[in-house]
Amino acid sequence: MSVIYRRAVRFEEVDAAGIAFFARFFNWCHEAMERFYDDVPDGYVGLITRRRVGFPAVHLTADWRSPLRYGDVANIETSVTRIGTTSATLRYVLTREADGVHVATIEHVTVATDLDTMTKRPLPDDCRALLERHLSPPA
Amino acid sequence: MSVIYRRAVRFEEVDAAGIAFFARFFNWCHEAMERFYDDVPDGYVGLITRRRVGFPAVHLTADWRSPLRYGDVANIETSVTRIGTTSATLRYVLTREADGVHVATIEHVTVATDLDTMTKRPLPDDCRALLERHLSPPA
Amino acid sequence: MSVIYRRAVRFEEVDAAGIAFFARFFNWCHEAMERFYDDVPDGYVGLITRRRVGFPAVHLTADWRSPLRYGDVANIETSVTRIGTTSATLRYVLTREADGVHVATIEHVTVATDLDTMTKRPLPDDCRALLERHLSPPA
Amino acid sequence: MSVIYRRAVRFEEVDAAGIAFFARFFNWCHEAMERFYDDVPDGYVGLITRRRVGFPAVHLTADWRSPLRYGDVANIETSVTRIGTTSATLRYVLTREADGVHVATIEHVTVATDLDTMTKRPLPDDCRALLERHLSPPA
């Protein structure tokens, strides 16, 4: 029921401590979310640019277990843990591809938003149907 | 007891929805943390490059209330909510400078880490003393 | 006649080779350009968001002489080398603050652009006057 | 003789003018270079982390013809225009996939560098052989 997004740590994504910078994990999760919504017509790009529906974050929790380094590949498993009227909660579990080690788990509460008025709105029907297909019980 | 870090949203920090990208908030909080540690000798740069002590994130929570746009300035108020043997929890409260609106609150649990072995270590004494000077009760 | 923008290399701006990532230099030069235009009313933010005038790059050359590392501070000296009807060429000379070493020189040809139509337009009068005050002969 | 790297403009790679930020093009070209060197054993990651050979930029020119927006895909065609004893010049031609429009051309002079001493060194034999297989006459 989950969707896997495979993402290599890039050359410029490390920090002066030599590990992938913590804020980068949220870029990757957003990429995983875009990949997830690519299963609605026109995908995430269509949502943003044509339908003018976005999914800003309102709440987020992250737990890190292991660092990632340049050359590592993360497998990001995206699932859905809660669906509300306007909100959708996505969970991303990141594992290091080379050895299967658990790297991080991130929960991301998003709210469907009309990008022209910047006010919340009900989840579009096709997004809701997609979310429901990937709904998992909380970990 | 808190430290203020003033940060303008930059031209390239918005996303295709026209607001500051959510992952950028963590870059800014890290900058605020670096600013915070600048009160130890050699500052954060000295910690990382000479003393080889880092503060990777192990846990993080974020709540957003209002978006930021290009041209907005965030006032990031950094305080300390918990000090352990090896860990330090920082809280960042972001307000929009123009109108004082509450933008986001982020809690960031970090663990003092020996960057050569990548294992946790006790908080350095000067860091602990600095953290204690800014310790606030949880919100 | 030049404007100095002081910029520390940040924790996450290095790459896996341990030096400031080459693309970051262009972020910094853009920051220096924004600082430069802050001397027109409303500054660069006003140009972009209210007046809807931008300065996309059409040509750029860069020469690097020395790397920068985390903890280094760059002094970016911005001057103007050519002013056309619609175009302005800025030159950025980066030196490392600690020892004055020449780090890089970047020339950046920009074209005043109506952001609503994405077509070029004459330089606004106040921008032209500002550019002329900082015009330097080519190096 | 050239290598194609396909790259979608990401959600957070636009700027407040609504187009892909100019510095991002250099991130993408570096990704294309990494892809190019993936044809040597261990690829670019092996060069950096195990063999300790990097390719810092010493000179760069860029020309832009058309903007890219969120949702656009760039086809980046990488070729080699000059091979020296220690240096390699790569050329990247970016076209917009949807309509084949020429977006930008970037030339990137890199110098093989011993990352432990940060001094230049001869091109490794396998890198040189790879470069020679993709050598094109200058445009």
Coordinates of C-alpha atoms in Angstrom, one line a residue:
Chain A
M1 CA 0.0 0.0 0.0
S2 CA 3.0 2.2 0.4
V3 CA 4.9 4.0 -2.4
I4 CA 8.7 3.8 -2.6
Y5 CA 10.7 6.8 -3.7
R6 CA 14.4 6.0 -4.1
R7 CA 16.7 9.0 -3.5
A8 CA 20.5 9.2 -3.5
V9 CA 22.2 11.7 -1.2
R10 CA 23.7 14.3 -3.5
F11 CA 27.2 15.8 -3.5
E12 CA 26.0 19.1 -2.1
E13 CA 23.5 17.7 0.4
V14 CA 26.0 17.1 3.2
D15 CA 27.0 19.6 5.8
A16 CA 30.3 20.5 7.5
A17 CA 29.9 17.6 9.8
G18 CA 30.1 15.3 6.8
I19 CA 26.5 13.9 6.9
A20 CA 23.3 14.7 5.1
F21 CA 22.0 17.9 6.5
F22 CA 18.9 17.4 8.6
A23 CA 16.7 19.9 6.7
R24 CA 17.4 18.0 3.4
F25 CA 15.3 15.1 4.7
F26 CA 12.2 17.4 4.4
N27 CA 13.1 18.2 0.8
W28 CA 13.3 14.5 0.1
C29 CA 10.0 13.8 1.8
H30 CA 8.4 16.5 -0.3
E31 CA 9.7 14.9 -3.4
A32 CA 8.2 11.6 -2.1
M33 CA 4.9 13.4 -1.6
E34 CA 5.0 14.8 -5.1
R35 CA 5.7 11.3 -6.4
F36 CA 2.8 10.0 -4.4
Y37 CA 0.4 12.6 -5.9
D38 CA 1.6 11.8 -9.4
D39 CA -1.1 9.2 -9.5
V40 CA -3.8 11.8 -9.8
P41 CA -4.4 13.3 -13.3
D42 CA -1.7 15.9 -14.1
G43 CA 0.0 14.9 -10.9
Y44 CA 1.4 17.3 -8.3
V45 CA 2.4 19.8 -11.0
G46 CA -1.2 19.9 -12.2
L47 CA -2.5 20.4 -8.7
I48 CA -0.2 23.4 -8.1
T49 CA -0.1 25.1 -11.5
R50 CA -3.5 24.3 -13.0
R51 CA -5.9 23.3 -10.2
R52 CA -4.3 25.7 -7.7
V53 CA -4.5 23.3 -4.8
G54 CA -1.5 22.9 -2.5
F55 CA -0.7 21.0 0.6
P56 CA 1.2 23.2 3.0
A57 CA 2.5 21.5 6.2
V58 CA 0.8 22.5 9.4
H59 CA 2.5 19.9 11.7
L60 CA 5.5 17.7 11.4
T61 CA 7.4 15.2 13.6
A62 CA 10.7 13.6 12.7
D63 CA 12.9 11.0 14.4
W64 CA 16.4 10.2 13.2
R65 CA 18.2 6.9 14.0
S66 CA 21.1 6.8 11.6
P67 CA 22.9 9.4 9.5
L68 CA 23.2 9.3 5.7
R69 CA 26.4 10.2 3.9
Y70 CA 27.2 11.1 0.3
G71 CA 26.8 8.0 -1.8
D72 CA 24.1 6.5 0.3
V73 CA 20.7 5.9 -1.2
A74 CA 17.5 6.3 0.9
N75 CA 14.4 4.3 0.2
I76 CA 11.6 6.4 1.3
E77 CA 8.4 4.5 1.9
T78 CA 5.4 6.8 1.8
S79 CA 2.1 5.8 3.4
V80 CA -1.0 7.7 4.8
T81 CA -1.8 7.6 8.5
R82 CA -4.8 9.9 8.7
I83 CA -7.3 11.5 6.3
G84 CA -9.5 14.4 7.5
T85 CA -11.9 16.7 5.7
T86 CA -9.2 19.0 4.6
S87 CA -6.1 17.4 6.0
A88 CA -3.9 14.4 5.1
T89 CA -1.1 12.9 7.2
L90 CA 1.7 11.2 5.4
R91 CA 4.3 9.0 7.0
Y92 CA 7.7 8.6 5.4
V93 CA 10.0 5.8 6.6
L94 CA 13.5 6.1 5.3
T95 CA 15.9 3.2 5.1
R96 CA 19.4 3.0 3.8
E97 CA 19.4 0.9 0.7
A98 CA 22.8 -0.7 1.1
D99 CA 22.0 -2.4 4.5
G100 CA 18.3 -1.8 5.2
V101 CA 19.1 0.3 8.3
H102 CA 16.3 2.4 9.5
V103 CA 17.4 6.0 9.1
A104 CA 14.4 8.2 10.0
T105 CA 10.6 8.4 10.3
I106 CA 8.8 11.6 9.5
E107 CA 5.1 12.3 9.9
H108 CA 3.8 15.3 7.9
V109 CA 0.3 16.8 8.4
T110 CA -0.7 18.7 5.4
V111 CA -3.8 20.8 4.7
A112 CA -5.4 21.1 1.3
T113 CA -5.3 24.8 0.4
D114 CA -6.7 27.0 -2.3
L115 CA -3.5 28.7 -3.5
D116 CA -5.3 31.8 -4.8
T117 CA -7.0 32.6 -1.5
M118 CA -4.5 30.7 0.8
T119 CA -7.4 29.2 2.7
K120 CA -8.1 25.6 3.5
R121 CA -10.5 23.6 1.4
P122 CA -11.8 20.0 1.3
L123 CA -9.4 17.4 -0.2
P124 CA -10.1 17.0 -3.9
D125 CA -12.0 13.8 -4.6
D126 CA -9.2 12.2 -6.6
C127 CA -6.7 13.1 -4.0
R128 CA -8.9 11.6 -1.3
A129 CA -9.4 8.4 -3.3
L130 CA -5.6 8.1 -3.7
L131 CA -5.0 8.8 0.0
E132 CA -7.5 6.1 0.9
R133 CA -5.9 3.5 -1.2
H134 CA -2.7 4.0 0.8
L135 CA -4.1 4.4 4.2
S136 CA -2.2 2.5 6.8
P137 CA -2.7 2.2 10.5
P138 CA -0.4 4.4 12.6
A139 CA 2.9 2.7 13.4
Chain B
M1 CA 16.8 34.5 28.3
S2 CA 16.1 33.9 24.6
V3 CA 18.2 34.9 21.7
I4 CA 16.7 36.6 18.7
Y5 CA 17.9 35.8 15.2
R6 CA 16.5 38.0 12.5
R7 CA 16.1 36.4 9.0
A8 CA 14.7 37.7 5.8
V9 CA 13.1 35.2 3.4
R10 CA 15.3 35.2 0.4
F11 CA 14.4 35.4 -3.2
E12 CA 15.0 31.7 -3.9
E13 CA 13.5 30.4 -0.7
V14 CA 9.9 30.3 -2.0
D15 CA 8.3 27.4 -3.7
A16 CA 5.9 27.0 -6.7
A17 CA 3.0 27.8 -4.3
G18 CA 4.6 31.2 -3.7
I19 CA 5.4 30.8 0.0
A20 CA 8.6 30.0 1.9
F21 CA 9.2 26.3 1.4
F22 CA 8.6 24.3 4.6
A23 CA 12.0 22.7 4.7
R24 CA 13.7 26.1 4.6
F25 CA 12.4 26.7 8.1
F26 CA 14.8 24.1 9.4
N27 CA 17.7 25.8 7.6
W28 CA 16.8 29.0 9.4
C29 CA 16.5 27.2 12.8
H30 CA 19.9 25.7 12.3
E31 CA 21.3 29.2 11.6
A32 CA 19.6 30.3 14.8
M33 CA 21.2 27.5 16.6
E34 CA 24.6 28.4 15.2
R35 CA 24.0 32.0 16.3
F36 CA 23.1 30.6 19.8
Y37 CA 26.4 28.7 20.1
D38 CA 28.4 31.6 18.9
D39 CA 28.6 32.6 22.6
V40 CA 31.0 29.7 23.3
P41 CA 34.7 30.3 22.5
D42 CA 35.2 29.9 18.7
G43 CA 31.5 29.6 18.3
Y44 CA 29.8 26.9 16.3
V45 CA 32.5 26.9 13.7
G46 CA 35.1 26.1 16.4
L47 CA 32.9 23.3 17.7
I48 CA 32.6 21.6 14.3
T49 CA 36.0 22.2 12.8
R50 CA 38.4 22.3 15.7
R51 CA 36.7 20.6 18.7
R52 CA 34.9 18.1 16.4
V53 CA 31.6 18.3 18.4
G54 CA 28.4 18.4 16.5
F55 CA 24.7 18.5 17.4
P56 CA 22.8 16.2 15.0
A57 CA 19.0 16.2 15.3
V58 CA 17.4 13.1 16.8
H59 CA 13.9 14.4 17.1
L60 CA 12.0 17.4 15.8
T61 CA 8.4 18.7 15.9
A62 CA 7.1 21.7 14.0
D63 CA 3.8 23.6 13.9
W64 CA 3.0 26.2 11.3
R65 CA 0.4 28.9 11.8
S66 CA 1.0 31.4 9.0
P67 CA 3.0 31.3 5.8
L68 CA 6.0 33.6 5.0
R69 CA 6.5 35.2 1.6
Y70 CA 9.4 36.8 -0.1
G71 CA 10.1 40.1 1.6
D72 CA 8.9 38.9 5.0
V73 CA 11.4 38.9 7.9
A74 CA 11.2 36.3 10.5
N75 CA 12.2 36.9 14.1
I76 CA 13.4 33.6 15.4
E77 CA 13.5 33.4 19.2
T78 CA 15.7 30.6 20.4
S79 CA 15.3 29.2 23.9
V80 CA 16.3 25.9 25.6
T81 CA 13.5 23.6 27.0
R82 CA 15.5 20.6 28.2
I83 CA 19.1 19.7 29.0
G84 CA 20.2 16.1 29.4
T85 CA 23.6 14.5 29.8
T86 CA 24.2 14.4 26.1
S87 CA 21.1 16.1 24.7
A88 CA 19.8 19.6 24.4
T89 CA 16.4 20.6 23.2
L90 CA 16.0 24.0 21.6
R91 CA 12.8 25.7 20.8
Y92 CA 12.4 28.3 18.1
V93 CA 9.4 30.6 17.9
L94 CA 9.1 32.4 14.6
T95 CA 7.1 35.6 14.3
R96 CA 6.7 37.8 11.2
E97 CA 8.4 41.0 12.0
A98 CA 6.0 43.3 10.1
D99 CA 2.9 42.4 12.2
G100 CA 4.1 40.2 15.0
V101 CA 2.0 37.3 13.7
H102 CA 3.1 33.8 15.1
V103 CA 4.4 31.9 12.1
A104 CA 5.8 28.6 13.5
T105 CA 7.2 26.9 16.6
I106 CA 9.8 24.2 16.2
E107 CA 11.3 22.0 18.9
H108 CA 14.6 20.4 18.0
V109 CA 16.3 17.7 20.1
T110 CA 20.0 17.5 19.4
V111 CA 22.6 15.1 20.7
A112 CA 26.2 16.1 21.3
T113 CA 28.2 13.9 19.0
D114 CA 31.9 13.2 18.5
L115 CA 32.3 13.9 14.8
D116 CA 35.3 11.6 14.4
T117 CA 33.5 8.5 15.8
M118 CA 29.9 9.7 15.2
T119 CA 29.0 8.6 18.7
K120 CA 27.2 10.6 21.4
R121 CA 29.2 12.3 24.1
P122 CA 28.5 14.5 27.1
L123 CA 27.6 18.1 26.4
P124 CA 30.8 20.1 26.6
D125 CA 31.0 22.2 29.8
D126 CA 30.8 25.6 28.1
C127 CA 27.9 24.5 25.9
R128 CA 26.1 23.2 29.0
A129 CA 26.7 26.5 30.8
L130 CA 25.4 28.4 27.8
L131 CA 22.3 26.2 27.5
E132 CA 21.6 26.6 31.2
R133 CA 21.6 30.3 30.9
H134 CA 18.8 30.1 28.3
L135 CA 16.8 27.4 29.9
S136 CA 13.0 28.2 29.8
P137 CA 10.1 26.1 31.0
P138 CA 8.3 24.3 28.2
A139 CA 5.6 26.3 26.6
Chain C
M1 CA 31.9 53.1 -5.8
S2 CA 31.5 49.4 -5.0
V3 CA 29.2 47.9 -2.4
I4 CA 30.5 45.3 0.0
Y5 CA 28.3 42.3 1.0
R6 CA 29.8 40.2 3.8
R7 CA 28.7 36.6 3.8
A8 CA 29.8 33.7 6.0
V9 CA 29.9 30.2 4.4
R10 CA 27.1 28.3 6.2
F11 CA 27.2 24.8 7.7
E12 CA 25.2 23.3 4.9
E13 CA 26.9 25.1 2.0
V14 CA 29.8 22.8 1.7
D15 CA 29.9 19.7 -0.5
A16 CA 31.2 16.1 -0.1
A17 CA 34.7 17.4 -1.1
G18 CA 34.6 19.6 2.0
I19 CA 34.5 23.0 0.3
A20 CA 31.8 25.5 -0.5
F21 CA 29.8 24.1 -3.4
F22 CA 30.4 26.0 -6.6
A23 CA 26.8 26.7 -7.3
R24 CA 26.4 28.4 -3.9
F25 CA 28.6 31.3 -5.1
F26 CA 25.8 32.3 -7.4
N27 CA 23.3 32.3 -4.5
W28 CA 25.7 34.7 -2.7
C29 CA 26.1 36.9 -5.7
H30 CA 22.4 37.2 -6.1
E31 CA 22.2 38.2 -2.4
A32 CA 24.8 40.8 -3.1
M33 CA 22.8 42.0 -6.1
E34 CA 19.7 42.3 -3.9
R35 CA 21.7 44.2 -1.4
F36 CA 22.9 46.5 -4.2
Y37 CA 19.3 47.2 -5.3
D38 CA 18.2 47.9 -1.8
D39 CA 19.2 51.5 -2.5
V40 CA 16.2 52.1 -4.7
P41 CA 12.8 52.8 -3.0
D42 CA 11.3 49.5 -1.6
G43 CA 14.5 47.7 -2.6
Y44 CA 14.7 44.5 -4.5
V45 CA 11.6 43.1 -2.8
G46 CA 9.6 46.1 -4.0
L47 CA 10.9 45.6 -7.6
I48 CA 9.9 42.0 -7.6
T49 CA 6.6 42.0 -5.7
R50 CA 5.1 45.5 -6.3
R51 CA 6.8 46.9 -9.4
R52 CA 7.1 43.4 -11.1
V53 CA 10.5 44.1 -12.5
G54 CA 13.1 41.3 -12.3
F55 CA 16.7 40.9 -13.5
P56 CA 17.1 37.4 -14.9
A57 CA 20.6 36.4 -15.9
V58 CA 21.3 36.0 -19.6
H59 CA 25.0 35.5 -19.4
L60 CA 27.5 34.8 -16.7
T61 CA 31.2 34.1 -16.4
A62 CA 33.0 32.9 -13.2
D63 CA 36.6 32.3 -12.3
W64 CA 37.7 30.6 -9.1
R65 CA 41.1 31.0 -7.6
S66 CA 40.8 29.6 -4.0
P67 CA 38.2 27.5 -2.3
L68 CA 36.1 28.6 0.7
R69 CA 35.4 26.3 3.7
Y70 CA 32.9 26.3 6.5
G71 CA 33.8 29.2 8.8
D72 CA 35.3 31.3 6.1
V73 CA 33.7 34.7 5.4
A74 CA 33.6 36.1 1.9
N75 CA 33.7 39.8 1.2
I76 CA 31.7 40.3 -2.0
E77 CA 32.5 43.6 -3.7
T78 CA 29.8 44.4 -6.2
S79 CA 30.4 46.9 -9.0
V80 CA 28.8 47.7 -12.4
T81 CA 30.8 47.1 -15.6
R82 CA 28.3 47.9 -18.3
I83 CA 24.8 49.5 -18.6
G84 CA 22.7 49.1 -21.7
T85 CA 19.1 50.1 -22.5
T86 CA 17.7 47.0 -20.9
S87 CA 20.7 45.2 -19.5
A88 CA 23.1 45.7 -16.6
T89 CA 26.3 43.8 -16.0
L90 CA 27.4 43.4 -12.4
R91 CA 30.8 42.2 -11.3
Y92 CA 31.4 40.5 -8.0
V93 CA 34.9 40.1 -6.6
L94 CA 35.0 37.7 -3.7
T95 CA 37.9 37.8 -1.2
R96 CA 38.4 35.7 1.9
E97 CA 38.1 38.0 4.9
A98 CA 40.6 36.3 7.1
D99 CA 43.6 36.8 4.8
G100 CA 42.4 38.9 1.9
V101 CA 43.0 36.1 -0.6
H102 CA 41.1 36.5 -4.0
V103 CA 38.6 33.7 -4.1
A104 CA 36.5 34.3 -7.3
T105 CA 35.4 36.9 -9.8
I106 CA 31.9 36.6 -11.4
E107 CA 30.4 38.7 -14.1
H108 CA 26.6 38.6 -14.3
V109 CA 24.7 40.1 -17.3
T110 CA 21.1 40.7 -16.3
V111 CA 18.2 42.0 -18.3
A112 CA 15.4 44.1 -16.9
T113 CA 12.2 42.0 -17.4
D114 CA 8.5 42.7 -17.0
L115 CA 7.6 39.8 -14.7
D116 CA 4.0 39.7 -15.9
T117 CA 4.8 39.3 -19.5
M118 CA 8.4 37.9 -19.1
T119 CA 9.6 40.3 -21.8
K120 CA 12.5 42.7 -21.5
R121 CA 11.9 46.3 -20.8
P122 CA 14.1 49.4 -20.3
L123 CA 15.9 49.7 -17.0
P124 CA 13.7 51.7 -14.5
D125 CA 15.1 55.2 -14.1
D126 CA 16.0 54.7 -10.4
C127 CA 17.8 51.5 -11.1
R128 CA 19.7 53.1 -14.0
A129 CA 20.7 56.0 -11.7
L130 CA 21.9 53.6 -9.0
L131 CA 23.8 51.5 -11.6
E132 CA 25.5 54.6 -13.0
R133 CA 26.7 55.7 -9.5
H134 CA 28.5 52.4 -9.2
L135 CA 29.8 52.1 -12.8
S136 CA 33.4 51.0 -12.9
P137 CA 35.7 50.4 -15.9
P138 CA 36.0 46.7 -16.8
A139 CA 38.8 44.9 -14.9
Chain D
M1 CA 28.8 10.9 -28.0
S2 CA 26.9 13.0 -25.5
V3 CA 25.2 11.8 -22.4
I4 CA 21.6 12.9 -21.6
Y5 CA 20.5 13.7 -18.1
R6 CA 16.8 14.3 -17.7
R7 CA 15.9 16.6 -14.8
A8 CA 12.5 18.0 -13.8
V9 CA 12.4 21.4 -12.1
R10 CA 11.4 20.8 -8.6
F11 CA 8.7 22.5 -6.5
E12 CA 11.2 24.4 -4.4
E13 CA 13.6 25.3 -7.3
V14 CA 11.7 28.4 -8.4
D15 CA 12.3 31.9 -7.1
A16 CA 10.0 34.8 -6.2
A17 CA 9.9 35.7 -9.9
G18 CA 8.3 32.4 -10.6
I19 CA 11.0 30.8 -12.7
A20 CA 13.8 28.3 -11.9
F21 CA 16.4 30.2 -10.0
F22 CA 19.6 30.8 -12.1
A23 CA 22.0 29.2 -9.5
R24 CA 20.0 26.0 -9.7
F25 CA 21.2 25.4 -13.2
F26 CA 24.6 24.8 -11.8
N27 CA 23.3 22.2 -9.4
W28 CA 21.7 20.4 -12.3
C29 CA 24.9 20.6 -14.4
H30 CA 26.8 19.1 -11.5
E31 CA 24.3 16.3 -11.3
A32 CA 24.8 15.8 -15.0
M33 CA 28.6 15.7 -14.5
E34 CA 28.2 13.1 -11.7
R35 CA 26.0 11.0 -14.0
F36 CA 28.7 11.4 -16.7
Y37 CA 31.4 10.0 -14.4
D38 CA 29.2 7.2 -13.2
D39 CA 30.8 5.3 -16.2
V40 CA 34.1 4.9 -14.3
P41 CA 34.4 2.2 -11.7
D42 CA 32.6 3.2 -8.5
G43 CA 31.4 6.3 -10.3
Y44 CA 31.6 9.8 -9.0
V45 CA 31.0 8.7 -5.4
G46 CA 34.0 6.4 -5.6
L47 CA 36.1 9.2 -7.0
I48 CA 35.2 11.5 -4.1
T49 CA 35.0 9.2 -1.1
R50 CA 37.5 6.4 -1.9
R51 CA 39.9 7.7 -4.5
R52 CA 39.8 11.3 -3.1
V53 CA 39.8 12.9 -6.5
G54 CA 37.5 15.9 -7.1
F55 CA 36.8 18.2 -10.0
P56 CA 36.4 21.7 -8.6
A57 CA 35.3 24.4 -11.1
V58 CA 38.0 27.0 -12.1
H59 CA 36.0 28.7 -14.9
L60 CA 32.5 28.7 -16.1
T61 CA 30.4 30.5 -18.7
A62 CA 26.6 30.3 -19.0
D63 CA 24.1 31.7 -21.5
W64 CA 20.4 31.6 -20.9
R65 CA 17.8 31.7 -23.7
S66 CA 14.5 30.7 -22.1
P67 CA 13.3 30.3 -18.5
L68 CA 12.2 27.1 -17.0
R69 CA 9.2 26.8 -14.7
Y70 CA 7.9 24.3 -12.2
G71 CA 6.8 21.3 -14.1
D72 CA 9.2 21.7 -16.9
V73 CA 11.7 19.0 -17.6
A74 CA 15.2 19.9 -18.8
N75 CA 17.1 17.5 -21.0
I76 CA 20.8 18.2 -20.2
E77 CA 23.2 17.0 -22.9
T78 CA 26.7 16.7 -21.6
S79 CA 29.7 16.6 -23.8
V80 CA 33.4 17.3 -23.5
T81 CA 35.0 20.2 -25.3
R82 CA 38.6 20.2 -24.1
I83 CA 40.9 17.8 -22.3
G84 CA 44.1 19.0 -20.7
T85 CA 46.7 17.3 -18.5
T86 CA 44.8 18.1 -15.3
S87 CA 41.7 19.9 -16.7
A88 CA 38.5 18.8 -18.4
T89 CA 35.9 21.1 -19.9
L90 CA 32.3 20.0 -20.0
R91 CA 29.6 21.5 -22.0
Y92 CA 25.9 21.2 -21.0
V93 CA 23.2 22.1 -23.4
L94 CA 19.8 22.3 -21.8
T95 CA 16.6 22.0 -23.7
R96 CA 13.0 22.0 -22.5
E97 CA 11.6 18.6 -23.1
A98 CA 8.0 19.6 -23.9
D99 CA 8.9 21.7 -26.9
G100 CA 12.6 21.2 -27.6
V101 CA 13.4 24.9 -26.9
H102 CA 17.0 25.8 -26.2
V103 CA 17.1 26.9 -22.6
A104 CA 20.8 27.4 -21.7
T105 CA 24.3 26.4 -22.6
I106 CA 27.0 26.1 -19.9
E107 CA 30.7 25.5 -20.2
H108 CA 32.4 24.2 -17.1
V109 CA 36.2 24.0 -16.7
T110 CA 37.2 21.6 -14.0
V111 CA 40.6 20.6 -12.6
A112 CA 41.3 17.2 -11.2
T113 CA 42.3 17.8 -7.6
D114 CA 43.7 15.6 -4.9
L115 CA 41.1 16.2 -2.1
D116 CA 43.5 15.5 0.7
T117 CA 46.1 18.1 -0.4
M118 CA 43.7 20.3 -2.4
T119 CA 46.3 20.5 -5.2
K120 CA 45.8 19.7 -8.8
R121 CA 46.8 16.3 -10.2
P122 CA 46.7 14.6 -13.6
L123 CA 43.4 13.3 -14.8
P124 CA 43.0 9.7 -13.7
D125 CA 43.5 7.3 -16.7
D126 CA 39.9 6.0 -16.6
C127 CA 38.5 9.5 -16.4
R128 CA 40.6 10.6 -19.3
A129 CA 39.5 7.6 -21.4
L130 CA 35.9 8.4 -20.6
L131 CA 36.3 12.1 -21.4
E132 CA 38.0 11.2 -24.7
R133 CA 35.1 9.0 -25.7
H134 CA 32.8 12.0 -25.4
L135 CA 35.1 14.6 -26.8
S136 CA 33.2 17.0 -29.2
P137 CA 34.4 19.9 -31.2
P138 CA 33.6 23.3 -29.6
A139 CA 30.2 24.6 -30.6

